[in-house]
Short mmCIF file of C-alpha atoms in Angstrom, two decimals:
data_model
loop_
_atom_site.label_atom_id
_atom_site.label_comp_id
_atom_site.label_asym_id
_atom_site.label_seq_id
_atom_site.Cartn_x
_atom_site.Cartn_y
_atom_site.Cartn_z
CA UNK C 1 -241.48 36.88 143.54
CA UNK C 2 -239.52 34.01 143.35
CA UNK C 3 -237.66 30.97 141.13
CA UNK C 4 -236.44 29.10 144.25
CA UNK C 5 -235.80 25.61 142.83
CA UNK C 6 -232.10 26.08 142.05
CA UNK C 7 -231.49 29.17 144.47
CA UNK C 8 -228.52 29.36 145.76
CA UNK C 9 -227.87 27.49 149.75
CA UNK C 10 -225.67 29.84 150.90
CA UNK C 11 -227.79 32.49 151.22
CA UNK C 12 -228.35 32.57 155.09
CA UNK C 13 -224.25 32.89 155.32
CA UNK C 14 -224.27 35.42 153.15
CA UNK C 15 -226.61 37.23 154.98
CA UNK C 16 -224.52 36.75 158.32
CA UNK C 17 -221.75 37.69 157.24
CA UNK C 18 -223.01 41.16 155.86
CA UNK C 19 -224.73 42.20 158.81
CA UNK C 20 -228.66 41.08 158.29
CA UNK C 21 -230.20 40.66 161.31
CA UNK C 22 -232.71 37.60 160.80
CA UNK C 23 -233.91 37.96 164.43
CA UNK C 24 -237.16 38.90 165.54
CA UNK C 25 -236.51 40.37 168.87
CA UNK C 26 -235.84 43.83 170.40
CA UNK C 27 -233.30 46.55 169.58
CA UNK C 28 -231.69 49.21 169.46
CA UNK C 29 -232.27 50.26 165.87
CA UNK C 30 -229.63 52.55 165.20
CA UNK C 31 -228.23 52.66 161.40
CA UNK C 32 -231.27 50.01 161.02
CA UNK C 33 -233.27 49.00 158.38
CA UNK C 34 -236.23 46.86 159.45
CA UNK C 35 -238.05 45.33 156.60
CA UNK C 36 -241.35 43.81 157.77
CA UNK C 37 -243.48 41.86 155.85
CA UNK C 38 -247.17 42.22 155.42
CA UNK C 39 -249.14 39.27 156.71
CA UNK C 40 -250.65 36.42 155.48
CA UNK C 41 -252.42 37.89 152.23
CA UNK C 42 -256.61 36.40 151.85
CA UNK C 43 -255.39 34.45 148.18
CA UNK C 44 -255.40 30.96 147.29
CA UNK C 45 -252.13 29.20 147.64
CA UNK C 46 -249.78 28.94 144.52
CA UNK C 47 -251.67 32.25 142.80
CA UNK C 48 -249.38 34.93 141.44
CA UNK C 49 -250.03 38.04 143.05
CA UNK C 50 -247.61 41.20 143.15
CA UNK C 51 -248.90 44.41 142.03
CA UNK C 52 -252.72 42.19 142.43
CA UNK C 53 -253.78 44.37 145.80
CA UNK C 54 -255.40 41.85 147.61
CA UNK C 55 -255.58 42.17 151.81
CA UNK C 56 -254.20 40.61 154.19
CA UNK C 57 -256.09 38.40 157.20
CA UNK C 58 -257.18 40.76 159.59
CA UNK C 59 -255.85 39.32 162.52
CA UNK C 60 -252.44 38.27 161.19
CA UNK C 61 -252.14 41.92 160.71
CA UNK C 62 -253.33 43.25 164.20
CA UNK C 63 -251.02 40.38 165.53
CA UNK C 64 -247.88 41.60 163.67
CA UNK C 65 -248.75 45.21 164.29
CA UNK C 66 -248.76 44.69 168.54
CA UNK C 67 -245.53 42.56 168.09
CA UNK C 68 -243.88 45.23 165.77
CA UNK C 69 -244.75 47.90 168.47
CA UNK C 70 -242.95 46.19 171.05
CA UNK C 71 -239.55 46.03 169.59
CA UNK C 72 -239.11 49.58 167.54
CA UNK C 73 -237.18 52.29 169.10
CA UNK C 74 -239.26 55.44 169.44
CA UNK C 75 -239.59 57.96 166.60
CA UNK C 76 -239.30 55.87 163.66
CA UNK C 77 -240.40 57.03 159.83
CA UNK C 78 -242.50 54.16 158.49
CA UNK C 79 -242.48 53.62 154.95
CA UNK C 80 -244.80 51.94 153.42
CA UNK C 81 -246.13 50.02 150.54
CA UNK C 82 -249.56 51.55 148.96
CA UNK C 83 -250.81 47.99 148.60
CA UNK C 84 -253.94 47.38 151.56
CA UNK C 85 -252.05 44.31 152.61
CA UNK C 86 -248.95 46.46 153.62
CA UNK C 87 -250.75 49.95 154.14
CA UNK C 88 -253.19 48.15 156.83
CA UNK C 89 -250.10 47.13 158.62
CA UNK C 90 -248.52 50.27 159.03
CA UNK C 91 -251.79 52.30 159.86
CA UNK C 92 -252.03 50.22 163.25
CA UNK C 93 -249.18 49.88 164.16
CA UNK C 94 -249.00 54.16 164.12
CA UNK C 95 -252.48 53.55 165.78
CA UNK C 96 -250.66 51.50 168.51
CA UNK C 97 -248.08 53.48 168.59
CA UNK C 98 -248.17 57.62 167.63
CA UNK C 99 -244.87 58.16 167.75
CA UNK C 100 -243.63 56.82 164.55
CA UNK C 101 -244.62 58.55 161.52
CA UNK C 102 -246.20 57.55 158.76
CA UNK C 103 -245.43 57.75 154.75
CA UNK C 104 -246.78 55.71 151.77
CA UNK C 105 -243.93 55.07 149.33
CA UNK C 106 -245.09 53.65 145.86
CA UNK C 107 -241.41 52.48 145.29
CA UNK C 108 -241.83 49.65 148.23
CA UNK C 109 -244.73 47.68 145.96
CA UNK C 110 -243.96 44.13 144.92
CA UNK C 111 -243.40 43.67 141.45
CA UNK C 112 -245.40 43.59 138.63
CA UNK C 113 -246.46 40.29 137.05
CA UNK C 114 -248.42 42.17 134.31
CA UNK C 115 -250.86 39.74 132.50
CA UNK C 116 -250.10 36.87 134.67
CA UNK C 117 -251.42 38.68 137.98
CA UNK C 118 -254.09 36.24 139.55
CA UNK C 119 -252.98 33.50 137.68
CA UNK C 120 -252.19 30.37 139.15
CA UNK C 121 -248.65 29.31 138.99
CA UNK C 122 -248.81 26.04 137.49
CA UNK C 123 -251.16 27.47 134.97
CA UNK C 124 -248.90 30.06 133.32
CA UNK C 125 -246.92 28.44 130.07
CA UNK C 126 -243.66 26.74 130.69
CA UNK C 127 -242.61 28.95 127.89
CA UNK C 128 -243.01 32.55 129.68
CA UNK C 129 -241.45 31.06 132.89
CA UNK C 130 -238.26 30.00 130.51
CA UNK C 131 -238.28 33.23 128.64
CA UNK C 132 -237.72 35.17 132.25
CA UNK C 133 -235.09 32.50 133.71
CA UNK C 134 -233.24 33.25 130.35
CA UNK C 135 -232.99 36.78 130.41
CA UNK C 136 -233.76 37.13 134.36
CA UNK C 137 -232.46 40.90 134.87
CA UNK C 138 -234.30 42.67 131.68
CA UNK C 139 -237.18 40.42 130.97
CA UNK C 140 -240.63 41.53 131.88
CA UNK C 141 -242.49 38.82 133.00
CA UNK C 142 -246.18 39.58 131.76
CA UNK C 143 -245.33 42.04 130.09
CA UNK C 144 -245.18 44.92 133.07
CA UNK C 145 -241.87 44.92 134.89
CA UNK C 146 -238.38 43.26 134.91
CA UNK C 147 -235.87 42.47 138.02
CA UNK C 148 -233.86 45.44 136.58
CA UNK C 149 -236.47 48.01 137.30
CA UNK C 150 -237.31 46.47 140.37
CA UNK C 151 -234.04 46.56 142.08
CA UNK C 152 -233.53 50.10 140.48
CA UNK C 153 -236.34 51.62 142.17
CA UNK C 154 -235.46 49.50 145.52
CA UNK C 155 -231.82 51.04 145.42
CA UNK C 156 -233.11 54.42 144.72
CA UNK C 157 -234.78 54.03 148.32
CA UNK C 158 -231.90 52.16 149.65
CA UNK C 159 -229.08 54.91 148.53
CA UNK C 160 -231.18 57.36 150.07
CA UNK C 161 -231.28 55.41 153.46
CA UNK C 162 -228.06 54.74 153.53
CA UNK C 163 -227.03 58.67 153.09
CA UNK C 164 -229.28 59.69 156.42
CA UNK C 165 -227.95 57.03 157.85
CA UNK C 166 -230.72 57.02 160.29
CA UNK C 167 -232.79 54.20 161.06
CA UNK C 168 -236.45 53.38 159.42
CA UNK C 169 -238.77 51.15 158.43
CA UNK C 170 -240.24 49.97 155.54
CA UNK C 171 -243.21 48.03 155.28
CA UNK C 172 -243.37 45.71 151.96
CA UNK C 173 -243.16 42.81 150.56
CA UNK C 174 -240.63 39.83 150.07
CA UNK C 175 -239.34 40.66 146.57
CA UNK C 176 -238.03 44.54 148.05
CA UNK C 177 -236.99 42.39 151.02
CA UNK C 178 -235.21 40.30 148.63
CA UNK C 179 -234.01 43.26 146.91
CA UNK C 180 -232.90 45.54 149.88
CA UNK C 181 -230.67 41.84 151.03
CA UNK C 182 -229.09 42.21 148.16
CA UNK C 183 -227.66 45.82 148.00
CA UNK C 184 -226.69 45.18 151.91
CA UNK C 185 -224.27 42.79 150.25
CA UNK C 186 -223.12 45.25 147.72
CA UNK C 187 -225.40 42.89 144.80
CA UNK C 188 -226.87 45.69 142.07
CA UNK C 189 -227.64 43.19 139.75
CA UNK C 190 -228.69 39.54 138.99
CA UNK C 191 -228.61 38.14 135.34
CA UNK C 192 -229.04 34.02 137.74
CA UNK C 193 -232.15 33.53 138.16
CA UNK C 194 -230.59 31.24 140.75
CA UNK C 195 -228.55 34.17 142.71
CA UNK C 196 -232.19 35.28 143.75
CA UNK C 197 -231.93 34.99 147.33
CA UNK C 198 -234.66 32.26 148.62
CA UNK C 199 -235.08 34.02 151.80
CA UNK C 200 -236.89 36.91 152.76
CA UNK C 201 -239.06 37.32 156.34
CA UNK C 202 -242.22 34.97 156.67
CA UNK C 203 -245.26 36.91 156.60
CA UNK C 204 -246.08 39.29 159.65
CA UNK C 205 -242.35 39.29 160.40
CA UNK C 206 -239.20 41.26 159.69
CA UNK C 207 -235.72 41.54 159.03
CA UNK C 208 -232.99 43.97 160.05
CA UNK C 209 -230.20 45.45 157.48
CA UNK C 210 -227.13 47.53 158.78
CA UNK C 211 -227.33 50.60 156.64
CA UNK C 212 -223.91 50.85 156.06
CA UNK C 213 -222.37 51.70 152.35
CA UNK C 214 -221.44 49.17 150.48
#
């Protein structure tokens, strides 16, 4: 998800100065949270796809899986998405590596676009677009989910991170990514739509959060 035209700049400071890791290397992982991002997803560009399970290219996926491997610690839990494009991801990279444990967490799906899933961006009325900037927190864009409910379930998962303390990883998509930034800052809610952060990792990649409470 995302209204990046008049997003804030200052998000990668932001994001330094609260502890997310942006890197893509090695580590330790301990009081991690590493947030990796499915890969490239087999839609046309500029379609609106959230809750829409489409997959993701095959070999994007196997590629992300063998680099994730190589930089977890042992004995992660993996949570993931129940979307194909995230669930693929996290099935090979416990096939690559048995020692991390698997568990599929509806809470870490993207949000919901409702009626305008599979839609193509530039074809969806100026007028629904406006009526979600306007009201960005409790709006439900097509009809099926707003930012609120969103970021509710996301902190649910977060909260309970957070209190174990331990480190994990969720597999998901860039609007929890977005999300899970924000609580790491101490952000529970956004009525801007231009405080949505405009970053989030690039497909097949991932970012790491302190879990440390805010």
């Amino acid at each position: 998800m995302n209204l990046q035209a008049t997003a804030t700049a200052t998000a990668t400071a932001t994001a330094t100065a609260t502890g997310i890791d942006t890197g893509t290397g090695t580590g330790t992982g301990t009081g991690q949270l590493w947030l990796v991002r499915h890969a490239q997803p087999l839609v046309a560009c500029g379609v609106c796809y959230g809750a829409l399970d489409v997959a993701a290219d095959g070999a994007a996926t196997l590629q992300a899986a063998h680099e994730l491997a190589s930089a977890l610690p042992c004995g992660l839990r993996v949570h993931t998405s129940p979307l194909q494009r995230c669930k693929r991801l996290a099935q090979t990279l416990q096939g690559l590596r048995p020692d991390l444990t698997l568990h599929i967490e509806p809470r870490l799906a993207e949000m919901n676009f409702g009626c305008h899933e599979g839609q193509r961006w530039d074809q969806i009325e100026r007028a629904a677009l406006d009526a979600w900037t306007a009201d960005f927190w409790q709006h439900r864009f097509g009809g099926a989910e707003s930012v609120s409910t969103l970021m509710q379930r996301v902190a649910a998962l977060w909260d309970a991170a957070v209190q174990r303390g331990q480190p994990c990883v969720w597999v998901t998509h860039a609007g929890v990514i977005r999300s899970a930034m924000l609580l790491a800052q101490g952000v529970r809610r956004v009525d801007d739509a231009a405080l949505w952060p405009v970053s989030a990792a690039a497909f097949g990649r991932w970012v790491r959060l302190g879990l440390v409470k805010q």
